[in-house]
Amino acid sequence: MMAINLDEIPDNPGVYTFIDKNGKILYVGKAISLKKRLSSYFNSSPKSPKTVQMLSLAHEVRYIITTNEVEALLLENNIIKNEKPKYNIRLKDAKSYPYIKLTEEEFQRIIITRDTSDKNALYFGPFVNVNSLRGILNEILKIFPIRTCSDGIFKKKKVCLNYQIKQCSGPCEEMISKEDYKKLVDEVKKLFTGKVSEIKENLKEKMFDYSKNLLFEEAAKIRDRINALDSLFTRQGVVINDEKSSDIFILKEDQKFKIICSLFIRNGKLLSVKTEFIDDDDFDISLYILQLYSITQQPPESIGIIVNDTLIKNSDPLIEAVYKTTGHKVSLMRSIDKKILEIGIENIEVEREFFLKKQDNLKKSLEKLSSLTNCDVNTIECVDISHLYGKNVVGASVCWSNGEFIKSRYRRYKITNETNDDFTAIYELMSRKANNILDGSEQRSDLYIIDGGIGQLNAALKAFKEKNLNAFIISISKGRSLKEQRFDSEETIASIHLPNRKNPVKPKRNDPMLLLIEKIRDEAHRFVINYMRKSYEKILLKSGILDVEGIGEKRLKKILSTYPDILDREITKEELSKNCNLPLTIVEKLIHYIKKIKDEVKK
């Protein structure tokens, strides 16, 4: 642990940063008293492994004095957003909250988006599950058939499938007047602001007018829209009396756990719930909330904060910081609906039970791995190889530590020996990895897992031995045939190969150790395949595929996003045409060209 002269630290509010030897910020925090807060890092109180690791890497502490807590909160948030310190809890997935967006243009469109930066647009959300959101959008389009297409497609002035299935009114071909289209959009705006009863009254009035004029078919369409509107909000389940929009954050913490449940309520209806475990000794719920709104820029009218069963009724620094960050005034809730509280507490209990079970399985897995390898196992790397018809060989490794994948330690390797020989490829990769460990460009792990059998394991062992690098290495393989698998038993076809052991270990199917190894192995396989797919793209682009008649950059991007491994699979022209929206004449030329590329690669 680094040394610090606490006598020099002022007893003022401010922001502090822990800096590593390269000048990079490891952690940033705020404090009402810098002296008291920084003293807590260097006393004898127990600290989480994460904090201990951060302190071991820290080279110095810097601080900035602020005049008040609001300034400290804003400064802390900005530093985290700009510098992305490794040991800070950041809302990395705040962008992933999907919203329904209503654009602002002549013929407005409605889409699902994760980007809420357009100040002129109207947003409805946030949601947590994008799949359920797609269902909600489909229901909205049945009631209010406005366009979802891009401007490029709209300008073609040709109705698409959405018009055929009655989920668009066809403004591109002037199937609806601007005035009537605007009325549809206005109804959607009312829906977003919770004026459902007003929408229903307007629809009923239209339905009765059509009936009076004997336009029964049109009246029936309006009736169906009213029923769909009722169905949409019935499916949302929880409805509270207050029609305002609010976000509620419930934090439960003790010596072992910090779990936060976020509930998003719009127009009196619970849209979504997100619960997560927090691994941070210094978790600050005010910063967590400010981070969310500084990214989404969509705060509600009011915020409810409960910490360990206590409703927070005064948080002026947070309210002021949210206003300065977003330009929106929010208020703190003085009471919270009992139904909402019950949902939040139940979600927290589920998360707690899940975490305990996960920790128990993880403990058993690591204990068994440590027993199997006779070493303490905390950090694990897994290595995998991929190639294209024996050419363009690539390798990759992923890293797992203390229950999570460490993306900063993922590595890719372009194998120089272009032969269809996994043993040679593994030997080269592990030799280079050993060199990197010795020169300090890669960290050493407790255990290395090779995806393969005894031959791949021996190649990896040889590479490390030649570099005089001691490390425990194992490999995992499957049997040659699925016929070996007896699905009515607990046996598996997975084999774990150990150094200097003739017969492999055959764990049971539900063995926590096997499940952990397979999880890390599958992540390595995913990572190396993605690397391989990027190589496919380079091969295709260098091959001149854009010279094929009818294939441009946009179509090629669509093809590769649908079939990223197009050189390594058989696809019928009908399948390619349907899934990539391509004319058969162009598809036939494309398939002929791809066959030519495959033949050249195989040579």
Coordinates of C-alpha atoms in Angstrom, one line a residue:
M1 CA 0.0 0.0 0.0
M2 CA 1.3 3.5 -0.9
A3 CA 2.3 6.0 1.8
I4 CA 0.6 9.3 2.2
N5 CA 1.1 12.3 4.5
L6 CA -2.4 12.8 5.9
D7 CA -1.4 16.0 7.7
E8 CA -1.0 17.7 4.4
I9 CA -4.6 16.8 3.3
P10 CA -7.1 19.7 3.9
D11 CA -10.3 19.3 5.8
N12 CA -12.4 20.6 2.8
P13 CA -14.9 19.3 0.3
G14 CA -13.4 18.2 -2.9
V15 CA -12.5 15.4 -5.4
Y16 CA -9.5 13.1 -5.1
T17 CA -7.9 10.8 -7.6
F18 CA -5.6 7.8 -7.2
I19 CA -2.9 7.8 -9.9
D20 CA -0.7 4.9 -11.1
K21 CA 3.0 5.1 -11.9
N22 CA 2.2 6.0 -15.5
G23 CA 0.1 9.0 -14.5
K24 CA -3.2 7.2 -15.4
I25 CA -6.2 7.8 -13.1
L26 CA -7.2 4.5 -11.3
Y27 CA -10.0 5.9 -9.2
V28 CA -11.8 9.1 -8.5
G29 CA -14.0 10.0 -5.5
K30 CA -15.6 12.9 -3.8
A31 CA -15.7 13.9 -0.1
I32 CA -17.2 16.5 2.2
S33 CA -13.9 16.2 4.1
L34 CA -10.9 15.1 2.0
K35 CA -8.8 14.4 5.1
K36 CA -11.4 12.1 6.7
R37 CA -12.2 10.3 3.5
L38 CA -8.6 9.6 2.4
S39 CA -7.7 8.6 6.0
S40 CA -10.2 5.7 5.7
Y41 CA -8.1 4.2 2.8
F42 CA -5.1 3.8 5.1
N43 CA -6.5 2.7 8.4
S44 CA -6.9 -1.0 9.5
S45 CA -10.5 -1.4 8.6
P46 CA -11.3 -4.3 6.2
K47 CA -11.4 -3.5 2.5
S48 CA -12.7 -5.3 -0.5
P49 CA -10.2 -7.1 -2.8
K50 CA -11.0 -4.5 -5.5
T51 CA -9.9 -1.6 -3.2
V52 CA -6.8 -3.5 -2.0
Q53 CA -5.8 -4.1 -5.6
M54 CA -6.4 -0.4 -6.6
L55 CA -4.2 0.8 -3.6
S56 CA -1.5 -1.6 -4.6
L57 CA -1.3 0.0 -8.0
A58 CA -1.6 3.6 -6.8
H59 CA 1.6 5.7 -7.0
E60 CA 0.2 9.0 -5.7
V61 CA -3.0 10.8 -4.6
R62 CA -4.1 14.1 -6.1
Y63 CA -7.0 16.3 -5.0
I64 CA -9.0 19.3 -6.1
I65 CA -10.8 21.5 -3.4
T66 CA -14.3 22.6 -4.3
T67 CA -16.5 25.2 -2.6
N68 CA -19.4 22.8 -1.9
E69 CA -20.7 19.3 -2.4
V70 CA -22.6 20.1 -5.7
E71 CA -19.3 21.2 -7.3
A72 CA -17.6 18.0 -6.1
L73 CA -20.4 15.8 -7.4
L74 CA -20.4 17.5 -10.8
L75 CA -16.6 17.4 -11.1
E76 CA -16.4 13.7 -10.0
N77 CA -19.0 12.8 -12.6
N78 CA -17.2 14.7 -15.4
I79 CA -13.8 13.1 -14.6
I80 CA -15.3 9.6 -14.6
K81 CA -17.1 10.3 -17.9
N82 CA -13.9 11.6 -19.5
E83 CA -11.2 9.5 -18.0
K84 CA -13.1 6.2 -17.4
P85 CA -11.0 5.1 -14.4
K86 CA -10.6 1.4 -14.1
Y87 CA -11.8 1.0 -10.5
N88 CA -14.8 3.3 -10.6
I89 CA -18.3 1.9 -11.0
R90 CA -19.5 3.4 -14.3
L91 CA -22.8 3.1 -16.0
K92 CA -21.2 1.4 -19.0
D93 CA -24.6 0.1 -20.1
A94 CA -26.6 3.4 -19.5
K95 CA -26.5 3.8 -23.3
S96 CA -28.1 0.4 -23.6
Y97 CA -31.3 1.6 -22.0
P98 CA -33.6 1.5 -25.1
Y99 CA -36.3 4.2 -25.7
I100 CA -39.1 4.7 -28.1
K101 CA -38.2 7.9 -30.1
L102 CA -40.5 10.1 -32.0
T103 CA -38.5 12.2 -34.5
E104 CA -39.1 15.8 -35.4
E105 CA -39.5 16.2 -39.2
E106 CA -42.2 16.7 -41.8
F107 CA -43.4 13.1 -41.6
Q108 CA -42.3 12.1 -38.1
R109 CA -41.2 8.5 -37.6
I110 CA -41.2 6.3 -34.5
I111 CA -38.2 4.0 -33.8
I112 CA -36.4 2.2 -31.0
T113 CA -33.1 3.9 -30.1
R114 CA -30.4 3.9 -27.4
D115 CA -29.2 7.4 -28.3
T116 CA -31.2 10.2 -26.6
S117 CA -29.0 13.1 -27.6
D118 CA -31.5 14.6 -30.1
K119 CA -33.0 17.5 -28.2
N120 CA -35.8 18.0 -30.7
A121 CA -37.1 14.5 -30.5
L122 CA -39.6 13.1 -28.0
Y123 CA -38.6 9.9 -26.0
F124 CA -40.6 7.3 -24.1
G125 CA -38.8 5.1 -21.7
P126 CA -36.4 3.9 -20.4
F127 CA -36.9 0.2 -20.9
V128 CA -34.6 -2.6 -19.8
N129 CA -35.6 -5.4 -22.2
V130 CA -35.5 -4.4 -25.8
N131 CA -37.4 -7.5 -26.9
S132 CA -40.4 -6.6 -24.9
L133 CA -40.1 -3.0 -26.2
R134 CA -40.3 -4.3 -29.8
G135 CA -43.6 -5.9 -28.8
I136 CA -44.8 -2.6 -27.3
L137 CA -43.8 -0.7 -30.5
N138 CA -45.7 -3.2 -32.7
E139 CA -48.8 -2.7 -30.6
I140 CA -48.4 1.1 -30.9
L141 CA -48.1 0.8 -34.7
K142 CA -51.4 -1.2 -34.8
I143 CA -53.1 1.7 -33.1
F144 CA -51.2 4.6 -34.7
P145 CA -49.7 3.4 -38.0
I146 CA -46.9 6.0 -38.5
R147 CA -43.7 5.3 -40.4
T148 CA -40.6 3.6 -38.9
C149 CA -38.5 3.6 -42.1
S150 CA -35.3 5.5 -42.7
D151 CA -35.3 8.7 -44.7
G152 CA -33.4 6.9 -47.5
I153 CA -36.2 4.3 -47.9
F154 CA -38.9 7.0 -47.4
K155 CA -37.6 9.1 -50.3
K156 CA -38.0 6.1 -52.7
K157 CA -41.7 6.9 -52.4
K158 CA -42.7 3.2 -52.5
V159 CA -44.8 1.6 -49.7
C160 CA -43.1 -1.3 -47.9
L161 CA -44.2 -4.4 -46.0
N162 CA -45.3 -2.3 -43.0
Y163 CA -48.0 -0.7 -45.1
Q164 CA -49.2 -4.2 -46.3
I165 CA -49.5 -5.4 -42.7
K166 CA -51.3 -2.2 -41.7
Q167 CA -48.5 -0.9 -39.4
C168 CA -47.9 2.2 -41.6
S169 CA -50.3 4.6 -43.2
G170 CA -48.1 5.0 -46.4
P171 CA -47.2 8.7 -46.3
C172 CA -44.3 8.0 -48.8
E173 CA -47.0 7.4 -51.5
E174 CA -49.3 10.0 -50.1
M175 CA -51.8 7.3 -49.0
I176 CA -52.6 9.7 -46.1
S177 CA -52.7 13.5 -46.0
K178 CA -50.3 15.6 -44.1
E179 CA -53.1 16.8 -41.8
D180 CA -54.3 13.3 -41.0
Y181 CA -50.8 12.0 -40.5
K182 CA -50.1 14.9 -38.1
K183 CA -53.2 13.9 -36.1
L184 CA -51.8 10.3 -35.8
V185 CA -48.5 11.8 -34.5
D186 CA -50.4 14.0 -32.0
E187 CA -52.1 10.9 -30.6
V188 CA -48.8 9.2 -30.1
K189 CA -47.5 12.3 -28.3
K190 CA -50.6 12.1 -26.0
L191 CA -49.8 8.4 -25.5
F192 CA -46.2 9.3 -24.4
T193 CA -47.5 11.9 -21.9
G194 CA -50.1 9.5 -20.4
K195 CA -53.3 11.0 -21.9
V196 CA -54.7 7.6 -22.7
S197 CA -58.3 8.5 -21.7
E198 CA -58.3 11.5 -24.0
I199 CA -57.0 9.3 -26.9
K200 CA -59.8 6.8 -26.2
E201 CA -62.5 9.5 -26.2
N202 CA -61.2 10.9 -29.5
L203 CA -61.2 7.4 -31.1
K204 CA -64.7 6.6 -29.8
E205 CA -66.0 9.9 -31.3
K206 CA -64.4 9.0 -34.7
M207 CA -65.9 5.5 -34.4
F208 CA -69.5 6.8 -33.8
D209 CA -69.1 9.4 -36.7
Y210 CA -68.2 6.6 -39.1
S211 CA -71.1 4.5 -37.9
K212 CA -73.6 7.3 -38.3
N213 CA -72.4 7.7 -41.9
L214 CA -72.7 3.9 -42.5
L215 CA -68.9 3.6 -42.9
F216 CA -68.9 0.4 -40.8
E217 CA -65.6 -0.9 -42.1
E218 CA -63.8 2.3 -41.0
A219 CA -65.7 2.2 -37.7
A220 CA -64.5 -1.4 -37.1
K221 CA -60.9 -0.3 -37.7
I222 CA -61.2 2.3 -35.0
R223 CA -62.9 -0.2 -32.7
D224 CA -59.9 -2.5 -33.1
R225 CA -57.5 0.4 -32.3
I226 CA -59.4 1.1 -29.1
N227 CA -59.2 -2.6 -28.1
A228 CA -55.5 -2.7 -28.9
L229 CA -54.9 0.5 -26.8
D230 CA -56.6 -1.2 -23.8
S231 CA -54.6 -4.4 -24.4
L232 CA -51.3 -2.4 -24.5
F233 CA -51.8 -0.9 -21.0
T234 CA -53.3 -3.9 -19.5
R235 CA -50.1 -5.9 -20.3
Q236 CA -48.0 -3.4 -18.5
G237 CA -49.3 -4.8 -15.2
V238 CA -48.5 -2.3 -12.4
V239 CA -50.5 0.9 -12.5
I240 CA -50.4 3.5 -9.7
N241 CA -52.8 6.4 -9.1
D242 CA -50.2 9.1 -9.6
E243 CA -49.9 9.8 -13.3
K244 CA -46.5 11.5 -12.9
S245 CA -43.2 10.1 -14.2
S246 CA -40.7 9.1 -11.6
D247 CA -37.6 7.0 -11.1
I248 CA -37.2 5.1 -7.8
F249 CA -33.8 3.8 -6.6
I250 CA -33.7 1.3 -3.7
L251 CA -30.3 0.5 -2.2
K252 CA -29.8 -2.3 0.3
E253 CA -26.3 -2.7 1.8
D254 CA -24.6 -4.5 4.6
Q255 CA -21.0 -5.7 5.2
K256 CA -21.3 -8.2 2.4
F257 CA -23.7 -6.8 -0.2
K258 CA -24.7 -3.6 -2.0
I259 CA -27.7 -4.2 -4.3
I260 CA -29.6 -1.4 -6.1
C261 CA -33.0 -1.8 -7.7
S262 CA -34.0 1.0 -10.2
L263 CA -37.7 1.2 -11.1
F264 CA -38.8 3.5 -14.0
I265 CA -42.3 4.8 -13.9
R266 CA -43.8 6.8 -16.7
N267 CA -47.3 8.3 -16.5
G268 CA -48.2 6.2 -13.5
K269 CA -47.2 3.0 -15.2
L270 CA -44.2 0.8 -14.3
L271 CA -42.2 0.4 -17.5
S272 CA -39.1 -1.5 -16.4
V273 CA -37.1 -2.7 -13.4
K274 CA -33.3 -3.2 -13.2
T275 CA -31.5 -4.8 -10.3
E276 CA -27.7 -5.1 -10.0
F277 CA -25.1 -6.1 -7.5
I278 CA -22.6 -3.3 -6.7
D279 CA -18.9 -4.2 -6.0
D280 CA -17.6 -0.9 -4.7
D281 CA -16.6 0.0 -1.1
D282 CA -17.3 3.7 -1.8
F283 CA -20.5 3.4 -3.8
D284 CA -22.3 6.7 -3.9
I285 CA -26.0 6.5 -4.9
S286 CA -26.0 10.3 -5.8
L287 CA -23.2 9.8 -8.3
Y288 CA -24.9 6.7 -9.7
I289 CA -28.1 8.7 -10.4
L290 CA -26.3 11.7 -11.8
Q291 CA -24.3 9.4 -14.1
L292 CA -27.6 7.9 -15.5
Y293 CA -29.1 11.3 -16.3
S294 CA -25.9 12.8 -17.6
I295 CA -25.9 10.0 -20.2
T296 CA -29.6 9.7 -21.0
Q297 CA -30.5 13.4 -20.5
Q298 CA -34.0 12.1 -19.7
P299 CA -34.7 12.6 -16.0
P300 CA -38.3 12.3 -14.8
E301 CA -40.4 14.7 -12.8
S302 CA -39.4 13.2 -9.5
I303 CA -36.9 10.8 -7.9
G304 CA -37.4 8.5 -5.0
I305 CA -34.3 7.3 -3.1
I306 CA -34.5 4.6 -0.4
V307 CA -31.3 3.5 1.4
N308 CA -31.7 0.6 3.8
D309 CA -35.4 1.1 4.3
T310 CA -35.0 4.9 4.8
L311 CA -36.6 7.3 2.4
I312 CA -34.2 10.1 1.6
K313 CA -36.1 13.4 1.8
N314 CA -33.3 15.8 1.4
S315 CA -30.6 15.7 -1.3
D316 CA -30.2 19.2 -2.5
P317 CA -26.7 18.7 -4.0
L318 CA -28.0 15.9 -6.2
I319 CA -31.1 17.8 -7.3
E320 CA -29.0 20.9 -8.2
A321 CA -26.4 18.7 -10.0
V322 CA -29.1 17.0 -12.1
Y323 CA -30.4 20.4 -13.1
K324 CA -27.0 21.8 -14.0
T325 CA -26.2 18.6 -16.0
T326 CA -29.5 18.2 -17.9
G327 CA -31.4 21.5 -17.6
H328 CA -34.4 19.6 -16.1
K329 CA -35.8 20.4 -12.6
V330 CA -36.6 17.3 -10.6
S331 CA -38.0 16.9 -7.1
L332 CA -37.5 14.3 -4.4
M333 CA -40.5 12.1 -3.6
R334 CA -41.9 12.4 -0.1
S335 CA -43.7 9.0 -0.2
I336 CA -43.6 5.9 -2.5
D337 CA -46.4 3.6 -3.5
K338 CA -46.5 0.4 -1.4
K339 CA -46.9 -1.8 -4.6
I340 CA -43.7 -0.3 -6.1
L341 CA -41.7 -0.8 -2.9
E342 CA -42.8 -4.5 -2.8
I343 CA -41.6 -5.0 -6.3
G344 CA -38.3 -3.4 -5.6
I345 CA -37.6 -5.3 -2.4
E346 CA -38.6 -8.6 -4.1
N347 CA -36.2 -8.0 -7.0
I348 CA -33.4 -7.2 -4.5
E349 CA -34.0 -10.5 -2.6
V350 CA -33.9 -12.4 -5.9
E351 CA -30.7 -10.7 -6.9
R352 CA -29.2 -11.5 -3.4
E353 CA -30.1 -15.2 -3.6
F354 CA -28.7 -15.4 -7.2
F355 CA -25.5 -13.7 -6.0
L356 CA -25.1 -16.1 -3.1
K357 CA -25.7 -19.1 -5.3
K358 CA -23.2 -17.8 -7.9
Q359 CA -20.6 -17.1 -5.2
D360 CA -21.0 -20.6 -3.7
N361 CA -20.6 -22.3 -7.2
L362 CA -17.6 -20.1 -7.9
K363 CA -16.0 -21.0 -4.6
K364 CA -16.5 -24.7 -5.3
S365 CA -15.2 -24.4 -8.8
L366 CA -12.0 -22.6 -7.7
E367 CA -11.4 -25.0 -4.8
K368 CA -11.7 -28.0 -7.1
L369 CA -9.4 -26.3 -9.7
S370 CA -6.9 -25.5 -7.1
S371 CA -7.0 -29.1 -5.8
L372 CA -6.6 -30.4 -9.3
T373 CA -3.7 -28.2 -10.2
N374 CA -2.1 -28.0 -6.7
C375 CA -1.9 -24.2 -7.0
D376 CA -4.1 -21.2 -5.9
V377 CA -6.3 -20.3 -8.9
N378 CA -7.8 -16.9 -9.2
T379 CA -6.9 -15.6 -12.6
I380 CA -7.4 -17.9 -15.6
E381 CA -6.6 -17.4 -19.3
C382 CA -8.0 -19.6 -22.2
V383 CA -6.4 -19.9 -25.6
D384 CA -8.0 -20.9 -28.9
I385 CA -7.0 -21.1 -32.6
S386 CA -9.1 -20.5 -35.7
H387 CA -8.4 -20.6 -39.4
L388 CA -10.0 -20.3 -42.8
Y389 CA -9.5 -23.6 -44.8
G390 CA -6.2 -24.0 -43.1
K391 CA -5.1 -20.5 -44.2
N392 CA -5.2 -17.1 -42.4
V393 CA -4.6 -18.7 -39.0
V394 CA -5.3 -16.6 -36.0
G395 CA -5.3 -17.1 -32.3
A396 CA -6.7 -15.4 -29.2
S397 CA -6.8 -15.5 -25.5
V398 CA -9.3 -14.3 -22.9
C399 CA -8.8 -13.6 -19.2
W400 CA -11.1 -14.3 -16.3
S401 CA -10.6 -13.2 -12.7
N402 CA -12.7 -13.2 -9.5
G403 CA -15.9 -14.0 -11.3
E404 CA -15.7 -11.7 -14.3
F405 CA -14.0 -11.5 -17.7
I406 CA -11.2 -8.9 -17.9
K407 CA -11.6 -7.4 -21.3
S408 CA -8.4 -5.3 -21.0
R409 CA -6.4 -8.5 -20.9
Y410 CA -7.9 -10.1 -24.0
R411 CA -5.2 -10.6 -26.7
R412 CA -5.3 -11.4 -30.5
Y413 CA -2.4 -13.1 -32.4
K414 CA -1.9 -13.4 -36.1
I415 CA -0.1 -16.7 -36.5
T416 CA 2.8 -16.4 -38.9
N417 CA 3.1 -20.2 -39.7
E418 CA 0.4 -20.6 -42.4
T419 CA -0.2 -24.4 -41.9
N420 CA -3.3 -26.3 -40.9
D421 CA -1.6 -27.5 -37.7
D422 CA -3.1 -26.6 -34.4
F423 CA -0.1 -27.9 -32.5
T424 CA 2.3 -25.5 -34.3
A425 CA -0.2 -22.6 -33.9
I426 CA -0.6 -23.2 -30.2
Y427 CA 3.2 -23.5 -29.8
E428 CA 3.7 -20.1 -31.6
L429 CA 1.0 -18.3 -29.7
M430 CA 2.2 -19.6 -26.3
S431 CA 5.8 -18.8 -27.1
R432 CA 4.9 -15.2 -27.9
K433 CA 2.7 -15.0 -24.8
A434 CA 5.7 -16.2 -22.7
N435 CA 7.9 -13.5 -24.3
N436 CA 5.3 -10.9 -23.5
I437 CA 5.1 -12.0 -19.9
L438 CA 8.8 -11.9 -19.5
D439 CA 9.1 -8.4 -21.0
G440 CA 6.1 -7.1 -19.0
S441 CA 3.7 -6.4 -21.8
E442 CA 1.3 -9.2 -20.6
Q443 CA 0.4 -10.1 -17.0
R444 CA 0.9 -13.7 -15.8
S445 CA -2.1 -15.8 -14.9
D446 CA -2.5 -18.6 -12.3
L447 CA -3.8 -21.1 -14.9
Y448 CA -3.9 -21.4 -18.7
I449 CA -6.5 -23.5 -20.5
I450 CA -5.9 -24.7 -24.0
D451 CA -8.9 -25.5 -26.2
G452 CA -7.8 -28.9 -27.5
G453 CA -6.5 -32.3 -26.5
I454 CA -3.2 -33.7 -25.2
G455 CA -1.3 -32.7 -28.3
Q456 CA -2.3 -29.0 -28.0
L457 CA -1.4 -29.2 -24.3
N458 CA 2.0 -30.6 -24.9
A459 CA 2.7 -27.8 -27.5
A460 CA 1.8 -25.1 -24.9
L461 CA 3.9 -26.8 -22.2
K462 CA 6.9 -27.0 -24.6
A463 CA 6.6 -23.3 -25.5
F464 CA 6.6 -22.1 -21.8
K465 CA 9.4 -24.6 -20.8
E466 CA 11.7 -23.3 -23.6
K467 CA 11.3 -19.8 -22.1
N468 CA 11.9 -21.1 -18.6
L469 CA 8.5 -19.9 -17.6
N470 CA 6.7 -21.9 -14.9
A471 CA 2.9 -21.9 -15.1
F472 CA 0.2 -24.5 -14.8
I473 CA -1.4 -25.3 -18.1
I474 CA -4.3 -27.7 -18.8
S475 CA -6.5 -28.4 -21.9
I476 CA -10.1 -29.3 -22.4
S477 CA -11.5 -31.4 -25.3
K478 CA -14.5 -33.3 -26.3
G479 CA -14.8 -36.9 -27.5
R480 CA -14.6 -37.6 -31.2
S481 CA -18.3 -38.6 -31.5
L482 CA -21.5 -37.5 -29.9
K483 CA -22.4 -41.2 -29.7
E484 CA -20.0 -41.3 -26.7
Q485 CA -22.5 -39.1 -24.8
R486 CA -25.0 -41.0 -22.7
F487 CA -27.7 -38.4 -22.2
D488 CA -29.5 -40.5 -19.6
S489 CA -26.5 -40.3 -17.3
E490 CA -24.4 -37.7 -15.5
E491 CA -21.3 -38.5 -17.7
T492 CA -20.0 -36.0 -20.2
I493 CA -17.8 -36.3 -23.3
A494 CA -15.6 -33.4 -22.0
S495 CA -12.1 -34.4 -21.0
I496 CA -9.7 -32.3 -19.0
H497 CA -6.0 -33.1 -19.8
L498 CA -3.3 -32.5 -17.1
P499 CA 0.5 -32.4 -17.5
N500 CA 2.2 -35.7 -16.9
R501 CA -1.0 -37.6 -16.6
K502 CA -1.9 -40.3 -19.1
N503 CA -5.7 -40.5 -18.5
P504 CA -7.8 -37.3 -18.6
V505 CA -10.2 -36.2 -15.9
K506 CA -13.8 -36.8 -16.8
P507 CA -16.0 -34.5 -14.7
K508 CA -19.7 -35.0 -14.2
R509 CA -22.0 -33.0 -16.5
N510 CA -23.1 -30.6 -13.7
D511 CA -19.7 -30.2 -12.1
P512 CA -19.2 -26.5 -11.1
M513 CA -15.5 -26.7 -12.1
L514 CA -16.5 -28.0 -15.6
L515 CA -19.1 -25.4 -16.0
L516 CA -16.6 -22.6 -15.2
I517 CA -14.0 -24.1 -17.6
E518 CA -16.5 -24.4 -20.4
K519 CA -17.8 -20.8 -19.8
I520 CA -14.2 -19.5 -20.2
R521 CA -13.5 -21.8 -23.1
D522 CA -16.7 -20.6 -24.9
E523 CA -15.8 -17.0 -24.4
A524 CA -12.3 -17.7 -26.0
H525 CA -14.0 -19.4 -28.9
R526 CA -16.4 -16.5 -29.4
F527 CA -13.5 -14.0 -29.3
V528 CA -11.3 -15.9 -31.7
I529 CA -14.2 -16.5 -34.2
N530 CA -14.9 -12.7 -34.2
Y531 CA -11.3 -12.1 -35.0
M532 CA -11.5 -14.7 -37.8
R533 CA -14.6 -13.0 -39.2
K534 CA -12.8 -9.7 -39.4
S535 CA -10.2 -11.5 -41.5
Y536 CA -13.1 -12.7 -43.8
E537 CA -14.1 -9.1 -44.3
K538 CA -10.5 -8.1 -45.3
I539 CA -10.3 -11.1 -47.7
L540 CA -13.6 -10.2 -49.3
L541 CA -12.7 -6.5 -49.7
K542 CA -9.2 -7.2 -51.1
S543 CA -10.8 -9.7 -53.5
G544 CA -12.6 -7.0 -55.4
I545 CA -16.1 -8.2 -54.4
L546 CA -17.4 -4.6 -54.8
D547 CA -16.8 -5.1 -58.5
V548 CA -19.6 -7.6 -58.6
E549 CA -22.6 -6.0 -60.4
G550 CA -25.2 -4.8 -57.9
I551 CA -22.9 -5.1 -54.8
G552 CA -22.0 -1.9 -53.1
E553 CA -20.7 -1.0 -49.7
K554 CA -24.1 -0.9 -48.1
R555 CA -25.2 -4.3 -49.5
L556 CA -21.8 -5.8 -48.6
K557 CA -22.2 -4.6 -45.0
K558 CA -25.7 -6.1 -44.9
I559 CA -24.4 -9.4 -46.2
L560 CA -21.5 -9.6 -43.7
S561 CA -23.7 -8.6 -40.8
T562 CA -26.2 -11.4 -41.7
Y563 CA -23.5 -14.0 -42.7
P564 CA -20.2 -12.9 -41.2
D565 CA -18.8 -16.4 -41.9
I566 CA -20.1 -16.5 -45.5
L567 CA -16.8 -18.1 -46.8
D568 CA -17.1 -20.9 -44.3
R569 CA -20.7 -22.1 -44.9
E570 CA -23.1 -23.2 -47.6
I571 CA -25.9 -20.8 -48.4
T572 CA -28.6 -21.3 -51.0
K573 CA -29.3 -18.4 -53.4
E574 CA -32.9 -18.3 -52.1
E575 CA -31.8 -18.0 -48.5
L576 CA -29.2 -15.3 -49.3
S577 CA -31.8 -13.4 -51.4
K578 CA -34.5 -13.5 -48.7
N579 CA -32.3 -12.7 -45.7
C580 CA -30.3 -10.0 -47.3
N581 CA -33.1 -8.5 -49.4
L582 CA -31.2 -9.0 -52.7
P583 CA -32.5 -9.8 -56.2
L584 CA -31.9 -13.4 -57.3
T585 CA -29.9 -12.2 -60.4
I586 CA -27.4 -10.4 -58.2
V587 CA -27.3 -13.3 -55.7
E588 CA -26.4 -15.7 -58.4
K589 CA -23.4 -13.6 -59.5
L590 CA -22.4 -13.1 -55.9
I591 CA -22.4 -16.9 -55.1
H592 CA -20.4 -17.6 -58.2
Y593 CA -17.8 -15.0 -57.1
I594 CA -17.7 -16.3 -53.5
K595 CA -17.1 -19.9 -54.9
K596 CA -14.1 -18.5 -56.8
I597 CA -12.7 -16.9 -53.6
K598 CA -13.1 -20.2 -51.7
D599 CA -11.2 -22.1 -54.4
E600 CA -8.4 -19.5 -54.3
V601 CA -8.2 -19.7 -50.5
K602 CA -8.0 -23.5 -50.6
K603 CA -5.1 -23.5 -53.0

